[in-house]
Amino acid sequence: MGATLATLVWSTSSRTRRHLGGGFEGEDMDYTVLATELPFVALAGAALPAVVCLLIALLVARRRKTPGPGPGPAP
């Protein structure tokens, strides 16, 4: 789902529309963005939800750790 959403957001950006939507000032379309940018966008979109879940799990685990009574001073 993250990869799909990232791809949709990328495809609607003004930069991507300029490359795929007829070029800039009459230049041809630049299809190399499909091979260079699109795989990275899909990978980042797929990895981002996993990274967010990992960070949330780490924060929850850190909060659950309550400092217990430590060893007393040595006599």
C-alpha atoms as one frame of an Amber mdcrd trajectory, in Angstrom:
protein
   0.000   0.000   0.000   2.867   2.360   0.804   4.525   1.719  -2.561   1.257
   2.380  -4.376   0.615   5.605  -2.504   4.188   6.828  -3.027   3.947   6.071
  -6.752   0.661   7.946  -7.041   2.062  10.968  -5.215   5.203  10.873  -7.382
   3.180  10.607 -10.599   1.108  13.682  -9.758   4.047  15.915  -8.866   4.818
  18.844 -11.135   8.334  17.576 -11.795   7.106  14.196 -13.026   4.360  15.772
 -15.113   6.974  17.968 -16.749   9.086  14.931 -17.682   6.233  12.712 -18.821
   3.715  15.281 -19.949   5.297  16.716 -23.061   8.553  18.030 -21.677   9.580
  21.542 -20.859   9.252  24.288 -23.482   8.584  21.890 -26.329  11.214  19.284
 -25.463  10.415  15.605 -25.884   9.198  13.469 -23.027  11.897  12.025 -20.804
  11.095   8.373 -20.135  14.347   7.754 -18.266  12.604   8.889 -15.077  10.646
   5.636 -15.198  13.878   3.663 -14.943  15.763   5.969 -12.595  13.251   7.490
 -10.175  10.270   5.153 -10.127  12.046   2.127  -8.559  13.425   4.294  -5.750
  10.026   5.860  -5.131   8.392   2.425  -4.913  11.103   1.102  -2.574  10.889
   4.119  -0.305   7.106   3.883  -0.225   7.277   0.210   0.683   9.930   0.718
   3.361   8.457   3.787   5.031   5.511   2.049   6.788   7.854  -0.645   8.120
  10.264   1.970   9.470   7.430   3.886  11.138   6.102   0.691  12.755   9.588
  -0.158  13.995  10.032   3.273  15.537   6.646   3.071  17.239   7.477  -0.399
  18.607  10.811   0.862  19.941   9.175   3.843  21.619   6.476   1.675  23.203
   9.070  -0.818  24.435  11.149   2.006  25.889   8.128   3.422  27.726   7.207
   0.033  29.162  10.623  -0.369  30.694  10.284   1.069  34.132  13.376   1.424
  36.175  13.132  -1.039  39.008  14.862  -0.789  42.341  18.527  -1.204  41.634
  21.017  -2.842  43.872  21.647  -0.906  47.010  24.972   0.614  47.924  27.698
  -1.860  48.719  28.370  -2.128  52.471
